[in-house]
Amino acid sequence: MQYFSKTIIEVQQNTLKRVDFIVEKAKFFLQYSTQLNNRQQKVLLRVFEAGYTGFIGGLSSEKYTKIAKTSSSTATTNLKDLVDKGILTKRNFKKYSF
């Protein structure tokens, strides 16, 4: 009985995290959608697909290039724009995060 109770509580907590994440995602796109170009929207949607656990390994310009199917210079420019808008922060030399 204790096992099932613990499992139910864990599932409820996980569900609440998912719901909170979905609500925050919706708020984010309501706030920023008009400020993002199509490539930025595509990449950020892909990042959000990772869910509340996060985008593994962070977002590099190399990953951005592959997701957006764009050049590395465009990826760097778009990432800098996202940092300038306060959407991403630069974690280290190559990685970005929310």
PDB file of C-alpha atoms in Angstrom:
ATOM      1  CA  MET A   1       0.000   0.000   0.000  1.00  0.00           C
ATOM      2  CA  GLN A   2       2.798   2.428   0.867  1.00  0.00           C
ATOM      3  CA  TYR A   3       4.482   1.740  -2.493  1.00  0.00           C
ATOM      4  CA  PHE A   4       1.318   2.631  -4.409  1.00  0.00           C
ATOM      5  CA  SER A   5       0.766   5.782  -2.369  1.00  0.00           C
ATOM      6  CA  LYS A   6       4.329   6.902  -3.024  1.00  0.00           C
ATOM      7  CA  THR A   7       3.971   6.138  -6.747  1.00  0.00           C
ATOM      8  CA  ILE A   8       0.709   8.083  -6.997  1.00  0.00           C
ATOM      9  CA  ILE A   9       2.287  11.105  -5.301  1.00  0.00           C
ATOM     10  CA  GLU A  10       5.290  10.972  -7.652  1.00  0.00           C
ATOM     11  CA  VAL A  11       3.007  10.789 -10.692  1.00  0.00           C
ATOM     12  CA  GLN A  12       0.956  13.744  -9.423  1.00  0.00           C
ATOM     13  CA  GLN A  13       4.100  15.809  -8.847  1.00  0.00           C
ATOM     14  CA  ASN A  14       5.383  14.942 -12.315  1.00  0.00           C
ATOM     15  CA  THR A  15       2.033  15.922 -13.837  1.00  0.00           C
ATOM     16  CA  LEU A  16       2.074  19.263 -12.011  1.00  0.00           C
ATOM     17  CA  LYS A  17       5.580  19.971 -13.330  1.00  0.00           C
ATOM     18  CA  ARG A  18       4.444  19.178 -16.865  1.00  0.00           C
ATOM     19  CA  VAL A  19       1.359  21.396 -16.573  1.00  0.00           C
ATOM     20  CA  ASP A  20       3.429  24.261 -15.139  1.00  0.00           C
ATOM     21  CA  PHE A  21       5.912  23.848 -17.981  1.00  0.00           C
ATOM     22  CA  ILE A  22       3.168  23.938 -20.625  1.00  0.00           C
ATOM     23  CA  VAL A  23       1.649  27.072 -19.078  1.00  0.00           C
ATOM     24  CA  GLU A  24       5.054  28.795 -18.968  1.00  0.00           C
ATOM     25  CA  LYS A  25       5.724  27.776 -22.586  1.00  0.00           C
ATOM     26  CA  ALA A  26       2.413  29.331 -23.661  1.00  0.00           C
ATOM     27  CA  LYS A  27       3.189  32.534 -21.718  1.00  0.00           C
ATOM     28  CA  PHE A  28       6.635  32.669 -23.291  1.00  0.00           C
ATOM     29  CA  PHE A  29       5.330  32.470 -26.846  1.00  0.00           C
ATOM     30  CA  LEU A  30       2.584  35.001 -26.117  1.00  0.00           C
ATOM     31  CA  GLN A  31       5.215  37.420 -24.862  1.00  0.00           C
ATOM     32  CA  TYR A  32       7.935  36.859 -27.469  1.00  0.00           C
ATOM     33  CA  SER A  33       6.354  35.434 -30.636  1.00  0.00           C
ATOM     34  CA  THR A  34       6.228  38.794 -32.427  1.00  0.00           C
ATOM     35  CA  GLN A  35       9.905  39.427 -31.607  1.00  0.00           C
ATOM     36  CA  LEU A  36      11.196  36.137 -33.040  1.00  0.00           C
ATOM     37  CA  ASN A  37      12.023  35.255 -36.609  1.00  0.00           C
ATOM     38  CA  ASN A  38      10.938  31.891 -38.062  1.00  0.00           C
ATOM     39  CA  ARG A  39      14.313  30.246 -37.370  1.00  0.00           C
ATOM     40  CA  GLN A  40      14.291  31.378 -33.750  1.00  0.00           C
ATOM     41  CA  GLN A  41      10.740  30.106 -33.280  1.00  0.00           C
ATOM     42  CA  LYS A  42      11.630  26.741 -34.823  1.00  0.00           C
ATOM     43  CA  VAL A  43      14.693  26.302 -32.617  1.00  0.00           C
ATOM     44  CA  LEU A  44      12.926  27.409 -29.437  1.00  0.00           C
ATOM     45  CA  LEU A  45      10.020  25.051 -30.148  1.00  0.00           C
ATOM     46  CA  ARG A  46      12.576  22.246 -30.464  1.00  0.00           C
ATOM     47  CA  VAL A  47      14.164  23.279 -27.172  1.00  0.00           C
ATOM     48  CA  PHE A  48      10.732  23.276 -25.513  1.00  0.00           C
ATOM     49  CA  GLU A  49      10.083  19.761 -26.857  1.00  0.00           C
ATOM     50  CA  ALA A  50      12.671  18.573 -24.343  1.00  0.00           C
ATOM     51  CA  GLY A  51      10.158  19.425 -21.628  1.00  0.00           C
ATOM     52  CA  TYR A  52      10.802  20.601 -18.118  1.00  0.00           C
ATOM     53  CA  THR A  53      13.878  18.379 -17.788  1.00  0.00           C
ATOM     54  CA  GLY A  54      15.713  20.642 -20.209  1.00  0.00           C
ATOM     55  CA  PHE A  55      17.543  20.525 -23.512  1.00  0.00           C
ATOM     56  CA  ILE A  56      20.394  18.069 -23.035  1.00  0.00           C
ATOM     57  CA  GLY A  57      23.797  19.642 -23.485  1.00  0.00           C
ATOM     58  CA  GLY A  58      22.502  23.172 -23.896  1.00  0.00           C
ATOM     59  CA  LEU A  59      22.006  25.004 -27.171  1.00  0.00           C
ATOM     60  CA  SER A  60      25.148  25.602 -29.204  1.00  0.00           C
ATOM     61  CA  SER A  61      25.399  27.464 -32.486  1.00  0.00           C
ATOM     62  CA  GLU A  62      26.173  24.087 -34.071  1.00  0.00           C
ATOM     63  CA  LYS A  63      22.874  22.644 -32.792  1.00  0.00           C
ATOM     64  CA  TYR A  64      21.065  25.825 -33.828  1.00  0.00           C
ATOM     65  CA  THR A  65      22.517  25.482 -37.347  1.00  0.00           C
ATOM     66  CA  LYS A  66      21.260  21.908 -37.651  1.00  0.00           C
ATOM     67  CA  ILE A  67      17.791  22.574 -36.233  1.00  0.00           C
ATOM     68  CA  ALA A  68      17.186  25.770 -38.217  1.00  0.00           C
ATOM     69  CA  LYS A  69      18.979  24.494 -41.324  1.00  0.00           C
ATOM     70  CA  THR A  70      20.915  27.735 -41.607  1.00  0.00           C
ATOM     71  CA  SER A  71      24.505  28.951 -41.827  1.00  0.00           C
ATOM     72  CA  SER A  72      26.740  29.194 -38.779  1.00  0.00           C
ATOM     73  CA  SER A  73      26.971  32.983 -39.107  1.00  0.00           C
ATOM     74  CA  THR A  74      23.159  33.285 -39.154  1.00  0.00           C
ATOM     75  CA  ALA A  75      22.945  30.938 -36.167  1.00  0.00           C
ATOM     76  CA  THR A  76      25.437  33.056 -34.222  1.00  0.00           C
ATOM     77  CA  THR A  77      23.556  36.249 -35.106  1.00  0.00           C
ATOM     78  CA  ASN A  78      20.206  34.721 -34.104  1.00  0.00           C
ATOM     79  CA  LEU A  79      21.616  33.393 -30.824  1.00  0.00           C
ATOM     80  CA  LYS A  80      23.134  36.790 -29.990  1.00  0.00           C
ATOM     81  CA  ASP A  81      19.736  38.370 -30.690  1.00  0.00           C
ATOM     82  CA  LEU A  82      18.072  35.905 -28.292  1.00  0.00           C
ATOM     83  CA  VAL A  83      20.652  36.767 -25.619  1.00  0.00           C
ATOM     84  CA  ASP A  84      20.175  40.506 -26.224  1.00  0.00           C
ATOM     85  CA  LYS A  85      16.405  40.061 -25.784  1.00  0.00           C
ATOM     86  CA  GLY A  86      16.967  38.244 -22.487  1.00  0.00           C
ATOM     87  CA  ILE A  87      15.497  34.987 -23.796  1.00  0.00           C
ATOM     88  CA  LEU A  88      18.735  33.015 -23.552  1.00  0.00           C
ATOM     89  CA  THR A  89      21.801  33.404 -21.405  1.00  0.00           C
ATOM     90  CA  LYS A  90      25.279  32.438 -22.441  1.00  0.00           C
ATOM     91  CA  ARG A  91      26.418  29.607 -20.156  1.00  0.00           C
ATOM     92  CA  ASN A  92      29.960  29.371 -21.449  1.00  0.00           C
ATOM     93  CA  PHE A  93      31.956  29.925 -24.612  1.00  0.00           C
ATOM     94  CA  LYS A  94      29.725  27.733 -26.804  1.00  0.00           C
ATOM     95  CA  LYS A  95      26.466  26.987 -24.969  1.00  0.00           C
ATOM     96  CA  TYR A  96      23.263  28.937 -24.361  1.00  0.00           C
ATOM     97  CA  SER A  97      20.334  28.242 -22.042  1.00  0.00           C
ATOM     98  CA  PHE A  98      17.038  29.679 -20.812  1.00  0.00           C
TER      99      PHE A  98
END
